[in-house]
Amino acid sequence: MAESKVRKAAPPKAKPAAKPRKPETRLAMVRRARRINRELAELYPYAHPELDFENPFQLLVATVLSAQTTDLRVNQTTPALFAKYPTPEDMAAANPEELEEIIRPTGFFRNKAKSLIGLSIALRDEFGGEVPGRLADLVTLPGVGRKTANVVLGNAFGVPGITVDTHFGRLARRFGWTTEEDPVKVEAVVGEIFPKSEWTMLSHRVVFHGRRICHSQRPACGACPIAPLCPSYGEGETDPEKAGKLLKYELGGQPGQRLKPPGNFPGEAAARADAAAHQGKVADMAVGQ
C-alpha cells in the first residue's frame, strides 16, 4: 500500500527584527528629565509635604513616624502626640510605654519611641531644644537619616534637598534617570540632573505622582500625562478607561493625606479643578490612540 504523501507546511516567515533603539545620550536624558519635571509641575501645582506640621520639631517627629506607614496614619496620630509632648524637652522626659501607646497605630512603635526619645534628648542637650538647620547635624540624631533630614531641611528651613523615599526611587528608575537602588546614590545622581533650586519641589512632584498614578503595583500608564516621556510605559495598565479607575487621592475623586493643610494650600476646589483638567487630558489621550 502506497504511503500517503503528507505535504509539509512551509515554515512561517520570521518577523523582521525590530530596530534597536539608539541609546539615549546624557544630554537627551537630562532634557527629557527636566521636561518631565515641568509636566509634573503643571499636573501638581499644589504639590506639598503631606505630613501635618506647624514647626520643625513636629515635622521631624512626623517624618520619623512615617517610616513603613502612610502619611494619613501619621496625621491621625500626631495631634494627640503633640498635645502631650509639644516640645523636645517634653518628649525627652516621656514615659516610653506611654509614648509607645500613642504612636502604636504607626507600626514599629517600640523602635520609633526609642528614636523619638533619643532625638529629643539630643535636641535638648546638644542643640538648645531647637531642631538644627544643617544636614550634618540632623543626621547625628537617633532615627534620622538623609531622607528625613532632607524633608526637614526642604520644608521647615527652605534648604534644597532631594527626598529619596520608596516612591521617588521607583520613579527615578522608571523614568530612566538612574539604575541605582541605594537611596544615597539615587540622590547624588538625580541631583546632577536638576538645578539645586528645584530639588525640594521635584521631590514633592515625583512622590505625588508615585502615590496617585505611577503606583508600585499596577501603575496607571493609560492615565498618565507624561507617558510619552516615560521609557517604562506599558509596565502598568495602558487602557485609559481601566487606568482611570486606578487613580488615587484627588485624581481619583478622593481626599489626600493631610488633615490640616497649610493656609496657602489651594484647597479642595483647586484639587477638583486640577482633577477635572487631568481627566480631560486622559480623554484626549484615549481619542488620540
mmCIF file of C-alpha atoms in Angstrom, residues 77-227:
data_model
loop_
_atom_site.group_PDB
_atom_site.id
_atom_site.type_symbol
_atom_site.label_atom_id
_atom_site.label_comp_id
_atom_site.label_asym_id
_atom_site.label_seq_id
_atom_site.Cartn_x
_atom_site.Cartn_y
_atom_site.Cartn_z
ATOM 1 C CA THR A 77 -1.724 60.075 65.315
ATOM 2 C CA THR A 78 0.259 63.266 65.814
ATOM 3 C CA PRO A 79 -2.455 65.569 67.262
ATOM 4 C CA ALA A 80 -2.598 63.541 70.496
ATOM 5 C CA LEU A 81 1.180 63.105 70.455
ATOM 6 C CA PHE A 82 1.954 66.815 70.213
ATOM 7 C CA ALA A 83 -0.761 67.711 72.698
ATOM 8 C CA LYS A 84 1.047 65.594 75.297
ATOM 9 C CA TYR A 85 4.627 66.311 74.173
ATOM 10 C CA PRO A 86 4.727 69.734 72.454
ATOM 11 C CA THR A 87 8.479 70.324 72.829
ATOM 12 C CA PRO A 88 11.710 68.297 72.666
ATOM 13 C CA GLU A 89 12.066 68.764 76.415
ATOM 14 C CA ASP A 90 8.640 67.220 76.988
ATOM 15 C CA MET A 91 9.304 64.274 74.700
ATOM 16 C CA ALA A 92 12.773 63.706 76.141
ATOM 17 C CA ALA A 93 11.151 63.137 79.547
ATOM 18 C CA ALA A 94 8.377 60.896 78.188
ATOM 19 C CA ASN A 95 7.498 57.574 79.758
ATOM 20 C CA PRO A 96 8.436 55.101 76.982
ATOM 21 C CA GLU A 97 5.357 52.931 77.481
ATOM 22 C CA GLU A 98 3.008 55.916 77.336
ATOM 23 C CA LEU A 99 4.709 57.219 74.204
ATOM 24 C CA GLU A 100 4.567 53.770 72.589
ATOM 25 C CA GLU A 101 0.837 53.541 73.220
ATOM 26 C CA ILE A 102 0.155 56.855 71.469
ATOM 27 C CA ILE A 103 2.222 56.024 68.370
ATOM 28 C CA ARG A 104 1.237 52.342 68.225
ATOM 29 C CA PRO A 105 -1.016 52.842 65.132
ATOM 30 C CA THR A 106 2.023 53.860 63.042
ATOM 31 C CA GLY A 107 3.699 50.464 63.478
ATOM 32 C CA PHE A 108 7.176 49.587 64.773
ATOM 33 C CA PHE A 109 6.185 51.713 67.751
ATOM 34 C CA ARG A 110 8.868 50.485 70.138
ATOM 35 C CA ASN A 111 11.753 51.374 67.823
ATOM 36 C CA LYS A 112 10.090 54.648 66.868
ATOM 37 C CA ALA A 113 9.520 55.588 70.507
ATOM 38 C CA LYS A 114 13.182 54.893 71.230
ATOM 39 C CA SER A 115 14.208 57.139 68.316
ATOM 40 C CA LEU A 116 11.833 59.937 69.330
ATOM 41 C CA ILE A 117 13.052 59.990 72.909
ATOM 42 C CA GLY A 118 16.666 59.763 71.755
ATOM 43 C CA LEU A 119 16.433 62.592 69.240
ATOM 44 C CA SER A 120 14.523 64.724 71.751
ATOM 45 C CA ILE A 121 17.258 64.231 74.349
ATOM 46 C CA ALA A 122 19.867 65.183 71.738
ATOM 47 C CA LEU A 123 17.905 68.305 70.761
ATOM 48 C CA ARG A 124 17.580 69.274 74.409
ATOM 49 C CA ASP A 125 21.164 68.609 75.424
ATOM 50 C CA GLU A 126 23.127 69.432 72.267
ATOM 51 C CA PHE A 127 21.057 71.951 70.321
ATOM 52 C CA GLY A 128 19.326 74.042 72.962
ATOM 53 C CA GLY A 129 15.938 72.466 72.313
ATOM 54 C CA GLU A 130 15.943 73.592 68.664
ATOM 55 C CA VAL A 131 15.988 71.493 65.502
ATOM 56 C CA PRO A 132 19.263 72.234 63.686
ATOM 57 C CA GLY A 133 19.129 73.522 60.129
ATOM 58 C CA ARG A 134 22.182 71.631 58.842
ATOM 59 C CA LEU A 135 22.268 68.187 57.266
ATOM 60 C CA ALA A 136 25.456 67.265 59.130
ATOM 61 C CA ASP A 137 23.748 67.961 62.458
ATOM 62 C CA LEU A 138 20.396 66.365 61.659
ATOM 63 C CA VAL A 139 21.855 63.006 60.673
ATOM 64 C CA THR A 140 23.515 62.715 64.078
ATOM 65 C CA LEU A 141 20.084 62.470 65.712
ATOM 66 C CA PRO A 142 18.782 58.966 66.560
ATOM 67 C CA GLY A 143 16.462 57.626 63.846
ATOM 68 C CA VAL A 144 17.290 60.430 61.401
ATOM 69 C CA GLY A 145 18.864 59.574 58.053
ATOM 70 C CA ARG A 146 19.388 61.632 54.915
ATOM 71 C CA LYS A 147 15.807 61.180 53.730
ATOM 72 C CA THR A 148 14.327 62.530 56.964
ATOM 73 C CA ALA A 149 16.941 65.274 57.146
ATOM 74 C CA ASN A 150 16.164 66.445 53.603
ATOM 75 C CA VAL A 151 12.436 66.512 54.356
ATOM 76 C CA VAL A 152 13.044 68.761 57.352
ATOM 77 C CA LEU A 153 15.592 70.982 55.599
ATOM 78 C CA GLY A 154 13.488 71.487 52.492
ATOM 79 C CA ASN A 155 10.147 72.076 54.173
ATOM 80 C CA ALA A 156 10.996 73.663 57.508
ATOM 81 C CA PHE A 157 14.122 75.627 56.605
ATOM 82 C CA GLY A 158 13.883 76.182 52.847
ATOM 83 C CA VAL A 159 17.172 74.388 52.212
ATOM 84 C CA PRO A 160 17.011 72.483 48.885
ATOM 85 C CA GLY A 161 17.128 68.722 49.215
ATOM 86 C CA ILE A 162 16.081 65.577 47.348
ATOM 87 C CA THR A 163 13.965 63.191 49.393
ATOM 88 C CA VAL A 164 14.507 59.653 48.140
ATOM 89 C CA ASP A 165 11.702 57.578 49.607
ATOM 90 C CA THR A 166 10.337 54.407 48.000
ATOM 91 C CA HIS A 167 8.167 56.399 45.572
ATOM 92 C CA PHE A 168 10.954 58.689 44.430
ATOM 93 C CA GLY A 169 13.437 55.858 43.955
ATOM 94 C CA ARG A 170 10.934 53.775 41.993
ATOM 95 C CA LEU A 171 10.018 56.602 39.630
ATOM 96 C CA ALA A 172 13.606 57.765 39.166
ATOM 97 C CA ARG A 173 14.394 54.299 37.851
ATOM 98 C CA ARG A 174 11.222 54.039 35.751
ATOM 99 C CA PHE A 175 11.951 57.422 34.210
ATOM 100 C CA GLY A 176 15.432 56.243 33.281
ATOM 101 C CA TRP A 177 17.182 58.842 35.408
ATOM 102 C CA THR A 178 19.235 56.211 37.218
ATOM 103 C CA THR A 179 19.605 52.476 37.703
ATOM 104 C CA GLU A 180 20.840 52.860 41.272
ATOM 105 C CA GLU A 181 18.938 51.191 44.120
ATOM 106 C CA ASP A 182 20.750 52.800 47.047
ATOM 107 C CA PRO A 183 18.892 55.984 48.117
ATOM 108 C CA VAL A 184 22.097 57.943 48.710
ATOM 109 C CA LYS A 185 23.347 57.110 45.210
ATOM 110 C CA VAL A 186 19.945 57.949 43.695
ATOM 111 C CA GLU A 187 20.053 61.311 45.455
ATOM 112 C CA ALA A 188 23.520 62.040 44.089
ATOM 113 C CA VAL A 189 22.692 61.029 40.510
ATOM 114 C CA VAL A 190 19.387 62.913 40.350
ATOM 115 C CA GLY A 191 20.972 65.936 41.988
ATOM 116 C CA GLU A 192 23.276 66.251 38.992
ATOM 117 C CA ILE A 193 20.345 66.316 36.571
ATOM 118 C CA PHE A 194 18.332 69.161 38.098
ATOM 119 C CA PRO A 195 19.222 72.630 39.388
ATOM 120 C CA LYS A 196 19.521 72.737 43.155
ATOM 121 C CA SER A 197 16.670 75.229 43.350
ATOM 122 C CA GLU A 198 14.323 72.517 42.003
ATOM 123 C CA TRP A 199 15.274 69.726 44.375
ATOM 124 C CA THR A 200 12.613 70.162 47.063
ATOM 125 C CA MET A 201 9.660 70.705 44.720
ATOM 126 C CA LEU A 202 10.900 67.963 42.389
ATOM 127 C CA SER A 203 10.737 65.597 45.358
ATOM 128 C CA HIS A 204 7.145 66.572 46.127
ATOM 129 C CA ARG A 205 6.039 66.248 42.496
ATOM 130 C CA VAL A 206 7.620 62.851 41.960
ATOM 131 C CA VAL A 207 6.221 61.500 45.244
ATOM 132 C CA PHE A 208 2.783 62.900 44.397
ATOM 133 C CA HIS A 209 2.930 61.152 41.017
ATOM 134 C CA GLY A 210 4.061 57.890 42.578
ATOM 135 C CA ARG A 211 1.192 57.924 45.048
ATOM 136 C CA ARG A 212 -1.502 58.988 42.606
ATOM 137 C CA ILE A 213 -0.647 57.463 39.220
ATOM 138 C CA CYS A 214 2.666 55.605 38.979
ATOM 139 C CA HIS A 215 1.960 53.049 41.690
ATOM 140 C CA SER A 216 4.314 50.280 42.727
ATOM 141 C CA GLN A 217 1.754 47.683 41.674
ATOM 142 C CA ARG A 218 -0.360 48.341 38.572
ATOM 143 C CA PRO A 219 0.785 51.811 37.586
ATOM 144 C CA ALA A 220 -1.922 53.689 35.674
ATOM 145 C CA CYS A 221 0.069 54.134 32.456
ATOM 146 C CA GLY A 222 -3.018 54.815 30.340
ATOM 147 C CA ALA A 223 -3.982 57.742 32.570
ATOM 148 C CA CYS A 224 -0.521 59.255 32.775
ATOM 149 C CA PRO A 225 0.023 62.597 31.016
ATOM 150 C CA ILE A 226 3.788 62.059 30.897
ATOM 151 C CA ALA A 227 3.529 58.601 29.312
#
